[in-house]
Coordinates of C-alpha atoms in Angstrom, one line a residue:
M1 CA 238.5 159.5 -60.1
R2 CA 238.2 155.7 -60.6
R3 CA 240.5 154.0 -63.2
V4 CA 239.2 151.4 -65.6
A5 CA 241.1 149.2 -67.9
V6 CA 239.1 147.8 -70.8
V7 CA 240.8 144.7 -72.3
A8 CA 240.4 144.0 -76.0
V9 CA 241.0 140.3 -76.8
P10 CA 241.2 139.6 -80.6
P11 CA 239.1 139.1 -82.5
A12 CA 237.3 141.7 -80.5
T13 CA 233.6 142.6 -80.7
T14 CA 233.6 146.3 -81.6
F15 CA 230.2 147.1 -80.1
D16 CA 231.2 145.6 -76.7
L17 CA 234.5 147.4 -76.8
S18 CA 232.8 150.8 -77.2
I19 CA 230.4 150.3 -74.3
P20 CA 232.6 151.1 -71.2
E21 CA 233.8 154.4 -72.7
L22 CA 230.3 155.3 -73.9
V23 CA 228.8 154.8 -70.4
L24 CA 231.6 155.4 -67.9
G25 CA 232.9 158.3 -70.0
E26 CA 229.6 160.2 -69.5
T27 CA 229.9 160.0 -65.7
T28 CA 230.7 163.3 -64.1
I29 CA 230.8 164.2 -60.4
D30 CA 230.7 167.9 -59.6
G31 CA 231.7 168.7 -63.2
R32 CA 234.7 166.3 -63.1
P33 CA 235.1 162.9 -64.8
G34 CA 234.1 160.0 -62.6
Y35 CA 236.3 157.6 -64.5
Q36 CA 239.5 157.4 -66.5
V37 CA 239.0 154.7 -69.1
R38 CA 241.9 153.2 -71.0
I39 CA 241.6 150.5 -73.6
C40 CA 244.4 148.0 -73.6
T41 CA 245.5 144.7 -75.1
A42 CA 248.3 142.2 -74.9
Q43 CA 250.0 143.5 -78.1
P44 CA 249.3 147.3 -78.5
G45 CA 248.6 148.4 -82.1
P46 CA 246.1 147.1 -84.6
V47 CA 243.7 144.5 -83.2
A48 CA 241.5 142.3 -85.3
T49 CA 237.8 142.3 -84.7
S50 CA 235.0 139.9 -85.3
G51 CA 233.8 142.0 -88.3
S52 CA 235.4 143.8 -91.2
M53 CA 236.9 146.6 -89.0
E54 CA 240.3 146.8 -87.4
V55 CA 240.9 148.9 -84.4
T56 CA 244.1 150.4 -83.0
V57 CA 244.6 149.9 -79.3
P58 CA 247.3 152.2 -77.8
H59 CA 247.9 150.7 -74.3
G60 CA 249.4 147.4 -73.2
L61 CA 248.6 145.4 -70.1
E62 CA 250.3 147.8 -67.8
A63 CA 247.0 149.7 -67.9
V64 CA 245.5 146.8 -65.8
D65 CA 248.1 147.3 -63.1
D66 CA 247.0 150.9 -62.7
A67 CA 243.3 150.2 -62.8
D68 CA 240.7 149.8 -60.0
T69 CA 238.4 147.9 -62.4
V70 CA 239.2 145.6 -65.3
I71 CA 236.6 144.9 -68.0
V72 CA 237.2 142.2 -70.6
T73 CA 234.8 142.8 -73.6
G74 CA 233.4 140.3 -76.1
T75 CA 235.7 138.2 -78.2
G76 CA 235.7 135.3 -80.6
A77 CA 238.8 133.9 -78.9
R78 CA 238.6 130.5 -77.1
D79 CA 241.8 128.4 -76.7
D80 CA 244.2 131.0 -78.1
V81 CA 244.0 133.7 -75.5
E82 CA 247.4 135.2 -74.8
P83 CA 248.8 133.5 -71.7
R84 CA 250.3 136.7 -70.5
L85 CA 246.8 138.3 -70.4
L86 CA 245.4 135.4 -68.4
A87 CA 248.2 135.7 -65.9
T88 CA 247.6 139.5 -65.7
L89 CA 243.9 138.9 -65.0
R90 CA 244.7 136.4 -62.2
H91 CA 247.1 138.8 -60.6
A92 CA 244.5 141.6 -60.8
A93 CA 241.9 139.5 -59.2
A94 CA 244.3 138.3 -56.4
A95 CA 245.1 142.0 -55.8
G96 CA 241.4 142.6 -55.1
K97 CA 240.6 144.6 -58.2
R98 CA 237.1 144.5 -59.5
I99 CA 237.0 142.2 -62.6
A100 CA 234.1 142.3 -65.1
S101 CA 233.3 140.8 -68.5
I102 CA 230.8 141.8 -71.2
C103 CA 229.3 139.1 -73.4
T104 CA 231.8 136.4 -74.5
G105 CA 234.5 138.1 -72.4
A106 CA 233.3 135.6 -69.8
F107 CA 235.1 132.8 -71.7
V108 CA 238.4 134.7 -71.0
L109 CA 237.7 135.1 -67.3
A110 CA 236.7 131.4 -67.1
Q111 CA 239.9 130.3 -68.9
A112 CA 241.8 132.3 -66.4
G113 CA 240.1 130.3 -63.6
L114 CA 238.4 133.4 -62.2
L115 CA 234.9 132.0 -62.4
D116 CA 235.4 128.6 -60.9
G117 CA 232.8 128.0 -58.2
R118 CA 231.2 131.4 -59.0
S119 CA 227.8 132.3 -60.5
A120 CA 228.3 134.0 -63.9
T121 CA 226.5 134.7 -67.2
T122 CA 227.4 135.2 -70.8
Y123 CA 225.6 135.8 -74.1
W124 CA 222.6 133.3 -74.1
A125 CA 223.4 131.9 -77.6
K126 CA 226.8 130.8 -76.3
S127 CA 225.6 129.3 -73.0
E128 CA 225.7 125.7 -74.1
E129 CA 229.2 126.0 -75.3
F130 CA 230.2 127.8 -72.1
S131 CA 228.7 125.2 -69.9
A132 CA 230.4 122.4 -71.7
R133 CA 233.8 124.0 -71.5
F134 CA 233.6 125.3 -68.0
P135 CA 231.4 122.9 -65.8
A136 CA 232.9 124.4 -62.6
V137 CA 231.1 127.7 -63.3
R138 CA 227.5 128.1 -62.0
L139 CA 226.2 129.6 -65.3
R140 CA 223.0 131.6 -65.2
P141 CA 222.2 132.0 -68.9
D142 CA 218.9 133.9 -68.5
V143 CA 219.9 137.1 -66.7
L144 CA 221.4 140.4 -67.7
Y145 CA 224.4 140.4 -65.4
V146 CA 225.7 138.7 -62.3
E147 CA 227.8 140.0 -59.4
D148 CA 229.7 137.4 -57.4
G149 CA 232.1 139.0 -55.0
N150 CA 234.6 141.2 -56.9
V151 CA 233.8 139.5 -60.2
L152 CA 230.9 140.6 -62.5
T153 CA 229.8 139.1 -65.8
S154 CA 227.1 140.3 -68.3
A155 CA 225.2 139.0 -71.2
G156 CA 225.7 140.2 -74.7
L157 CA 225.4 143.6 -76.4
S158 CA 223.1 145.9 -74.6
A159 CA 223.4 144.0 -71.4
G160 CA 226.9 145.4 -71.3
I161 CA 225.3 148.9 -70.9
D162 CA 223.3 147.6 -68.0
L163 CA 226.5 146.2 -66.4
C164 CA 228.3 149.5 -66.8
L165 CA 225.3 151.4 -65.4
H166 CA 225.4 149.0 -62.4
L167 CA 229.1 149.9 -61.9
V168 CA 228.2 153.6 -61.9
R169 CA 225.4 153.0 -59.4
S170 CA 227.7 151.0 -57.2
D171 CA 230.4 153.6 -57.3
Y172 CA 228.4 156.9 -57.3
G173 CA 224.8 156.0 -56.5
A174 CA 221.5 155.6 -58.3
A175 CA 220.9 159.3 -59.1
T176 CA 224.2 159.5 -61.0
A177 CA 223.6 156.2 -62.7
N178 CA 220.1 157.3 -63.9
A179 CA 221.5 160.6 -65.1
V180 CA 224.1 158.7 -67.2
A181 CA 221.4 156.4 -68.5
R182 CA 219.5 159.4 -69.8
L183 CA 222.6 160.8 -71.4
V184 CA 223.3 157.6 -73.3
V185 CA 219.5 157.2 -74.1
A186 CA 219.4 153.8 -72.2
A187 CA 216.8 152.3 -69.9
P188 CA 217.3 153.3 -66.2
V189 CA 219.4 150.9 -64.2
R190 CA 217.8 147.4 -64.5
P191 CA 218.2 144.6 -62.0
G192 CA 220.8 141.9 -63.0
G193 CA 218.2 139.2 -62.6
Q194 CA 216.0 140.6 -65.4
A195 CA 215.8 138.2 -68.4
Q196 CA 218.3 138.6 -71.2
F197 CA 215.7 138.3 -73.8
I198 CA 212.0 139.1 -73.9
A199 CA 209.2 137.4 -75.8
T200 CA 208.0 140.5 -77.7
P201 CA 210.7 143.2 -77.8
L202 CA 208.3 145.4 -79.8
P203 CA 204.6 145.8 -79.1
P204 CA 202.4 144.0 -81.7
E205 CA 201.0 146.1 -84.5
T206 CA 197.5 145.7 -83.2
G207 CA 198.4 146.7 -79.6
T208 CA 200.2 149.3 -77.7
S209 CA 203.2 149.4 -75.4
L210 CA 202.8 149.7 -71.7
A211 CA 205.4 152.4 -71.6
A212 CA 202.7 155.1 -70.9
T213 CA 201.5 153.0 -67.9
R214 CA 205.0 152.6 -66.6
T215 CA 205.5 156.3 -66.8
W216 CA 202.2 156.9 -65.0
A217 CA 203.3 154.5 -62.3
L218 CA 206.7 156.2 -61.9
D219 CA 204.8 159.4 -60.9
R220 CA 202.8 157.5 -58.3
L221 CA 205.4 155.3 -56.6
H222 CA 204.3 156.7 -53.3
E223 CA 200.8 155.4 -53.8
P224 CA 199.8 151.8 -53.0
L225 CA 199.6 150.7 -56.6
S226 CA 198.2 147.3 -57.4
R227 CA 198.1 145.2 -60.6
A228 CA 194.5 146.2 -60.9
D229 CA 195.4 149.9 -60.8
L230 CA 198.0 149.3 -63.5
A231 CA 195.5 147.3 -65.6
A232 CA 192.9 150.0 -65.3
H233 CA 195.3 152.6 -66.6
A234 CA 196.3 150.4 -69.5
T235 CA 192.6 149.5 -70.1
T236 CA 193.3 145.8 -70.1
S237 CA 192.8 142.8 -67.8
V238 CA 195.2 142.0 -65.0
R239 CA 196.1 138.7 -66.7
T240 CA 196.9 140.5 -70.0
L241 CA 198.7 143.2 -68.2
T242 CA 200.9 140.7 -66.4
R243 CA 201.7 138.8 -69.6
R244 CA 202.5 142.0 -71.5
F245 CA 204.5 143.5 -68.6
H246 CA 206.7 140.4 -68.6
D247 CA 207.0 140.5 -72.4
E248 CA 208.2 144.1 -72.4
T249 CA 210.4 144.2 -69.2
G250 CA 211.2 140.6 -68.3
L251 CA 209.6 141.3 -64.8
S252 CA 206.1 141.0 -63.3
P253 CA 204.3 144.3 -62.6
L254 CA 205.0 144.0 -58.8
Q255 CA 208.6 143.1 -59.3
W256 CA 209.1 146.1 -61.5
L257 CA 207.3 148.4 -59.0
L258 CA 209.5 147.1 -56.2
H259 CA 212.7 147.7 -58.2
Q260 CA 211.6 151.2 -59.1
R261 CA 210.7 152.0 -55.5
V262 CA 214.1 150.9 -54.2
I263 CA 215.8 153.1 -56.9
R264 CA 213.6 156.0 -55.8
A265 CA 214.6 155.5 -52.2
Q266 CA 218.2 155.4 -53.2
E267 CA 217.9 158.7 -55.0
L268 CA 216.1 160.3 -52.1
L269 CA 218.8 159.1 -49.7
E270 CA 221.5 160.5 -52.0
T271 CA 220.0 163.9 -52.8
T272 CA 218.0 164.9 -49.7
D273 CA 218.3 164.9 -45.9
L274 CA 214.7 163.7 -45.4
P275 CA 214.0 161.5 -42.4
M276 CA 213.9 157.8 -43.1
D277 CA 210.2 157.5 -42.5
Q278 CA 209.6 160.1 -45.2
V279 CA 212.0 158.4 -47.6
A280 CA 210.1 155.2 -47.1
Q281 CA 206.7 156.9 -47.7
L282 CA 207.7 158.9 -50.7
S283 CA 209.3 155.9 -52.4
G284 CA 206.3 153.7 -51.8
L285 CA 208.1 151.3 -49.4
A286 CA 205.7 152.5 -46.7
T287 CA 207.8 151.9 -43.5
T288 CA 211.3 152.3 -42.3
D289 CA 211.5 148.5 -41.7
S290 CA 210.5 147.8 -45.3
L291 CA 213.0 150.4 -46.5
R292 CA 215.8 148.9 -44.4
G293 CA 215.0 145.3 -45.5
H294 CA 214.8 146.0 -49.3
L295 CA 217.8 148.3 -49.4
S296 CA 219.9 145.9 -47.4
R297 CA 219.1 143.1 -49.7
R298 CA 219.9 145.2 -52.7
T299 CA 223.0 147.0 -51.5
G300 CA 224.2 145.3 -48.3
L301 CA 223.9 148.7 -46.5
T302 CA 221.4 150.1 -44.1
P303 CA 219.7 153.3 -45.2
S304 CA 221.9 155.4 -42.9
A305 CA 225.1 153.7 -44.1
Y306 CA 223.9 154.1 -47.8
R307 CA 223.2 157.8 -47.3
A308 CA 226.6 158.3 -45.7
A309 CA 228.5 156.4 -48.4
F310 CA 226.9 158.0 -51.4
T311 CA 226.8 161.5 -50.0
Q312 CA 230.5 161.3 -49.6
N313 CA 230.8 160.0 -53.2
Q314 CA 229.1 163.1 -54.7

């Protein structure tokens, strides 16, 4: 079991604070919990929030010492962050623990000096403020989440769900992460480079969503699908398909297909003992060289190493 400390920094954003337990708490491996999640703060007890609620946090910063992963959630705090908390985060990072933030929790990591010289993101509406305060950070304000070494940052609100699903995928594999996504009624694991916001989050009243076309494509990832094939299914032009695909997913049709094919390959490597050439064919990556290249870029592992690592994690 992996241990996670979720740090509440007053005034805490209650939605962000709930995300790690919501996602990680649903992770089970062979019927056993995959994570132990403990919410902590510098001063245990009642913690102010950014809204009308007040939450009670039972654990102090000793939870960070016991954790493998530390997640700082969204907060309205800027210059008044508890110095003891900043020191605890620096010590955790120096010890090699995985450090993450959701939304404006990135301000806390940056104040602790953990993002200097790194790529990071935060809630897009706070990006100008962040860049002005922390010019040493390579801010990427238009993505869902960023992983730079052992430090991860995410954008606001639902992007925190994407970050936590990414942690599950990194720890236990794509099949487990997608199972958790279904349990929490979230989109399957999305790439960190996907846009934080999309032009039309809901389809126009006079049109239809491309969800049915994406579902159709997921059943045919092993086929050589083109933009023309997708457009034909959606009964629209390739140009309109491309625009609407980007509006609804933040990705082009071919980027989305590639992402889904790599996920399918990961699932096959985790759950079957099929030869590599069959994994490549069934996932739509065609050849073992293509499988190796795309998987290595995504995970840093060869297909054989990925299978060995995540078979052991199950």
